[in-house]
Amino acid sequence: MEDLWTVAVAVFQLWMFVVVFFITLPAMFGLSLGVTSVYIQILVKLLEWATIRIQRGRQEQPSVPAPLPNGIIERAEGSMEEEMEQLRRSRSLEGGEFALSDALYFCKKGLESIVDDQVTQRFSSEELASWNLLTRTNQNFRYISLRLTIFWGIGVFVRYCVLFPLRIALAIIGLSWLVIGTTLVGFLPENSVKYWLSEVVHLTCYRICARALSATIRYHNKENRPQKGGICVANHTTPIDVVILANDGCYAMVGQIHGGLMGVIQRSMVRSCPHVWFERSEMKDRHAVTSRLRAHVAAKTKLPILIFPEGTCINNTSVMMFKKGSFEIGGTIHPIAIKYDPRFGDAFWNSSKYNMVSYLLRTMTSWAVVVNVWYLPPMTIQDGEDAVQFANRVKSAVACRGGLLDLAWDGSLKRGKVKDAYKEEQQKMYSRVIVRQNGISATHTRRDDQS
Amino acid sequence: MGALQSLPGRPEYSDLAEKTGFSFEQIGVLHKRFKQLSHNEETLRRDHFNEIHDLAFNPIRTQIIEAFFDRRNFHQDGEGKVQEIGFEEFVVVMSHFRPPSVHMTEEQREKTRREKLRFLFNMHDTDNDGTITLEEYRHVVEELLSRSGTLEKETAKCIADAAMLEVASISVGHMEPDEFYEGITFEHFLKLLDGFEIESRMTIRFLNMDTTTLCK
């Protein structure tokens, strides 16, 4: 018994040694031993083989529907006016008349929305075209071959027994380092040494956390990196976005103060470097928020602010409406596009389905996090543009760069319903179709004459 | 879960495929959509439909949603409304919009046509008495036209009355000045829409299921 215990302790010590010296320390200096890139390459080869195997299997045993990227039904591309024209011409109706068959157009459109709509699917995880050997994405794929199952089994073992403890250890080290380091730096007087030290602490901590997720991050267009006094906006998929972006520069975060562990982290972070944390009550007051942010931006020496204008997590297939509040502050906007590779794990945080802890556990037991970050050139509001138009312009740029769909819908629809105002738009359009240039009265008198 | 899943030959699907004429894959796709809309519950309720954002655009969305809860559309000769529906009723209502298959006999084509027209009729006959009265007709016109903007209430009323008069003249022929037109019965409705190609216009086509994309 004693021997077993000493052996276990020795193994643990060896393991911690490996973790600290081969992963944590190089991470803090921004170096890498290259193990992760080899791992990713092996994974890519494995997933490609798995895809081909599954395809072959599917051809032999059909009748399982594959997920389609363009939706599941054919939709007519024409506008309402064109389709109404067609409908009414087949009935030889003239302008100003109404027929029950007009209702058919709306009926059909309604049914189409019920079967397949653009918004609801953005709030659940993206469906993969092929299985990536993770249990959680296995919705449609059945038993295909023994070799595939063996690889899946090895994958489970590697992910849960080898990688997961490693990642947890790194995460704990990283977060404790953040809290301890920032508290220590907070004791220093306000001078340039303090700022430099605080940047070092933040950077090293986030690098360790990135290792904790086996994150492979590729930054593009580094020349467009945000400067001091600017505002960065990015599309939001997960709380991990913060770790991904902060690996390459220091940002001032904006957000609500939480309780518990998050609160401890937030309070210690703000000691060393001016982040902007709001109380819950303050968040409701838009003016208070805007004025605080404006004050922060005006002080040109402060770090660039990081804001996620969508307001909620979207599943990384599209970019939803950017709320105009962030674009009213003034200053230069540095847009950033973030795109996760879904083959290696689902990064989307579905907050209605999983809480933070289970989300982190799921992420830490995926294959890896592979992400592309594009820095876009800075944009400012132009003359004659209001905040909403500017926000849409930035949103299109982000969507275009990241290869995401550009949607005009509001992300807060995740939790709420659509207003009635949208219904009136369609009603107005239809009434314009009926009331033509001839006007209603002409038809009306004709009826009177006949009866 | 895992790489080994149960075989896809679920018996409920084959029953439904028989009854509604959808293919196996299409029913699978619809089932996935049903689960998505109902948040993985067994039944759908009206507020689940209200959460569909694209549907909020639609002026007659209340009627469309009601159509799903209307027993007359379940092909079981029932009447009245229900509060929640299961997957079977969902597919049966959806089957009204199935595209006509090529191998249909004249009789089947006529039957499908009647079913689709019956669906449309039921949607407007809200009080379930078998006729679309002037009130109900006016209601439809008001829903479709704008309440607030380009048309006043009077004009909308005029359009509805004119249309109703037209319908009366087609179905009943010449009416005496003091005769009262009760409403459009289903037979009148059929006559009205005679020659209207409802089979092709009231359909939703599923995209081809066989396309597979390679992992990048």
XYZ file of C-alpha atoms in Angstrom, chain A residues 44 47-48 51-52 55 58-59 62-75 83 86-87 90-91 96-121 123-124 127 129-131 135-144 148-149 152 341-343 353 409 413-414 416-420 422-428 430-432 434-435 440 444 447 451, chain B residues 1-9 24-26 28-30 32-33 36-37 39-40 44 47 49-62 64-65 68 90 93-94 97 119-121 123-124 132 137 140-151 155 158-163 165-166 170 174 184 189 192-198 200-216:
200
model
C -7.056 16.470 -39.724
C -11.091 13.241 -39.739
C -10.597 13.164 -43.503
C -15.364 11.358 -43.619
C -14.509 9.193 -46.610
C -19.557 8.572 -47.085
C -23.749 5.994 -46.383
C -23.820 5.003 -50.035
C -28.948 5.006 -47.576
C -32.048 6.658 -46.044
C -30.346 8.828 -43.474
C -30.779 12.484 -44.430
C -27.648 14.595 -44.567
C -27.812 18.118 -43.180
C -28.125 20.665 -45.976
C -26.527 24.081 -45.718
C -29.142 25.922 -47.755
C -32.136 24.842 -45.796
C -34.439 21.989 -46.524
C -37.034 23.475 -48.822
C -37.047 25.263 -52.134
C -38.004 28.873 -51.802
C -45.474 36.401 -56.949
C -48.336 35.529 -61.099
C -51.043 34.379 -58.746
C -53.716 33.014 -63.452
C -57.067 34.108 -62.127
C -58.327 46.723 -56.973
C -59.917 43.324 -56.652
C -59.373 40.833 -53.942
C -59.735 37.115 -53.946
C -59.326 34.457 -51.352
C -56.544 32.971 -53.395
C -54.360 35.944 -52.486
C -54.295 34.553 -49.005
C -52.583 31.557 -50.510
C -49.340 33.437 -51.018
C -49.147 34.283 -47.324
C -50.274 30.818 -46.377
C -47.457 29.265 -48.333
C -44.878 31.688 -46.977
C -46.099 30.966 -43.466
C -45.756 27.224 -43.928
C -42.280 27.696 -45.361
C -41.277 29.613 -42.238
C -42.656 26.890 -40.025
C -40.649 24.237 -41.814
C -37.408 26.136 -42.066
C -36.482 29.600 -40.868
C -33.254 31.530 -40.840
C -33.185 32.642 -37.252
C -34.102 29.737 -34.974
C -31.292 27.620 -36.326
C -29.267 29.609 -31.671
C -28.379 25.951 -31.716
C -24.748 20.806 -37.857
C -21.671 17.725 -42.833
C -19.787 14.729 -41.527
C -19.195 13.233 -38.139
C -20.118 11.510 -29.255
C -21.972 14.752 -28.833
C -22.176 15.504 -32.547
C -23.346 12.047 -33.424
C -26.935 12.771 -34.374
C -27.406 11.116 -37.712
C -24.518 8.748 -38.075
C -24.947 5.113 -37.403
C -22.576 2.232 -37.037
C -20.477 2.077 -40.192
C -14.279 3.854 -37.154
C -15.636 2.703 -33.820
C -13.830 6.780 -31.769
C -13.375 25.527 -37.144
C -16.328 23.317 -36.255
C -14.556 20.056 -37.067
C -28.941 24.531 -22.686
C -32.164 39.977 -37.144
C -34.688 37.290 -30.317
C -33.070 34.282 -28.674
C -37.858 37.378 -26.817
C -40.498 37.647 -29.497
C -40.774 39.740 -32.634
C -42.717 42.976 -32.523
C -45.968 43.470 -34.389
C -42.958 43.683 -38.838
C -46.404 42.337 -39.627
C -47.561 45.791 -40.669
C -44.775 46.070 -43.208
C -46.116 43.091 -45.103
C -49.669 44.395 -44.856
C -48.627 47.696 -46.379
C -49.915 43.860 -50.018
C -52.317 46.785 -49.957
C -50.122 48.569 -52.447
C -54.271 45.805 -54.575
C -54.645 49.540 -54.839
C -60.451 51.562 -55.891
C -66.535 50.171 -57.024
C -70.101 47.141 -59.430
C -76.175 45.335 -59.561
C -25.247 7.145 -28.614
C -21.833 6.559 -29.986
C -21.060 5.079 -33.329
C -23.668 2.403 -32.888
C -27.228 3.639 -33.150
C -30.486 1.816 -33.601
C -31.521 0.975 -37.132
C -33.368 3.720 -38.977
C -36.429 1.660 -39.816
C -39.084 8.441 -45.238
C -36.355 11.053 -45.388
C -38.810 13.915 -45.527
C -37.122 12.423 -40.715
C -36.376 16.014 -41.623
C -39.790 17.161 -40.400
C -36.026 17.093 -36.553
C -37.778 20.394 -37.215
C -36.392 21.979 -32.731
C -39.640 23.955 -32.579
C -37.623 22.326 -27.692
C -37.509 18.534 -27.558
C -46.302 21.606 -29.904
C -46.586 29.742 -28.247
C -45.228 28.748 -33.241
C -45.190 32.300 -31.982
C -41.470 31.981 -31.430
C -40.717 31.542 -35.124
C -39.380 34.881 -36.165
C -39.944 34.661 -39.910
C -43.581 33.878 -39.201
C -44.055 37.163 -37.374
C -43.826 38.927 -40.734
C -46.918 37.186 -41.966
C -50.220 39.100 -41.770
C -52.309 35.977 -41.457
C -50.066 34.143 -39.067
C -52.847 33.656 -36.508
C -51.983 29.709 -40.187
C -51.154 28.734 -36.618
C -52.428 23.412 -37.107
C -48.035 18.105 -37.448
C -51.344 19.183 -41.559
C -48.070 19.574 -43.463
C -48.749 21.104 -48.912
C -57.631 23.343 -45.910
C -57.848 26.849 -47.340
C -61.576 26.954 -46.665
C -58.585 28.481 -42.505
C -61.079 31.208 -43.265
C -67.486 31.767 -44.869
C -64.428 37.448 -45.309
C -59.493 38.164 -43.905
C -59.297 41.291 -46.026
C -58.585 43.430 -43.000
C -55.841 41.114 -41.844
C -54.158 41.167 -45.201
C -54.433 44.869 -45.801
C -52.855 47.466 -43.654
C -54.654 48.668 -40.575
C -52.549 51.674 -40.107
C -51.198 52.919 -43.354
C -52.178 53.146 -46.937
C -55.823 52.124 -46.706
C -61.798 51.422 -48.161
C -65.495 48.435 -49.574
C -62.999 46.008 -51.045
C -64.381 43.219 -48.904
C -67.984 44.006 -49.860
C -67.112 44.222 -53.546
C -65.338 40.920 -53.439
C -70.675 40.593 -54.175
C -68.537 39.119 -56.891
C -70.656 33.736 -59.409
C -78.742 36.714 -60.058
C -69.725 30.926 -49.141
C -65.788 27.813 -52.864
C -65.065 29.924 -57.308
C -61.639 28.464 -57.518
C -62.445 26.202 -60.409
C -59.592 26.260 -62.854
C -57.193 27.614 -60.282
C -54.084 25.493 -60.260
C -53.963 24.977 -56.561
C -48.905 23.452 -58.003
C -49.325 26.713 -56.086
C -50.011 25.264 -52.684
C -46.942 23.110 -52.391
C -43.649 23.102 -50.573
C -40.857 21.277 -52.298
C -38.093 19.620 -50.352
C -34.599 19.977 -51.696
C -32.816 16.887 -52.875
C -31.692 14.851 -49.915
C -28.891 12.997 -51.599
C -26.281 15.728 -51.731
C -23.402 15.169 -49.372
C -20.529 17.549 -48.829
C -17.006 16.495 -48.102
C -15.182 17.566 -45.006
C -12.973 20.456 -46.059
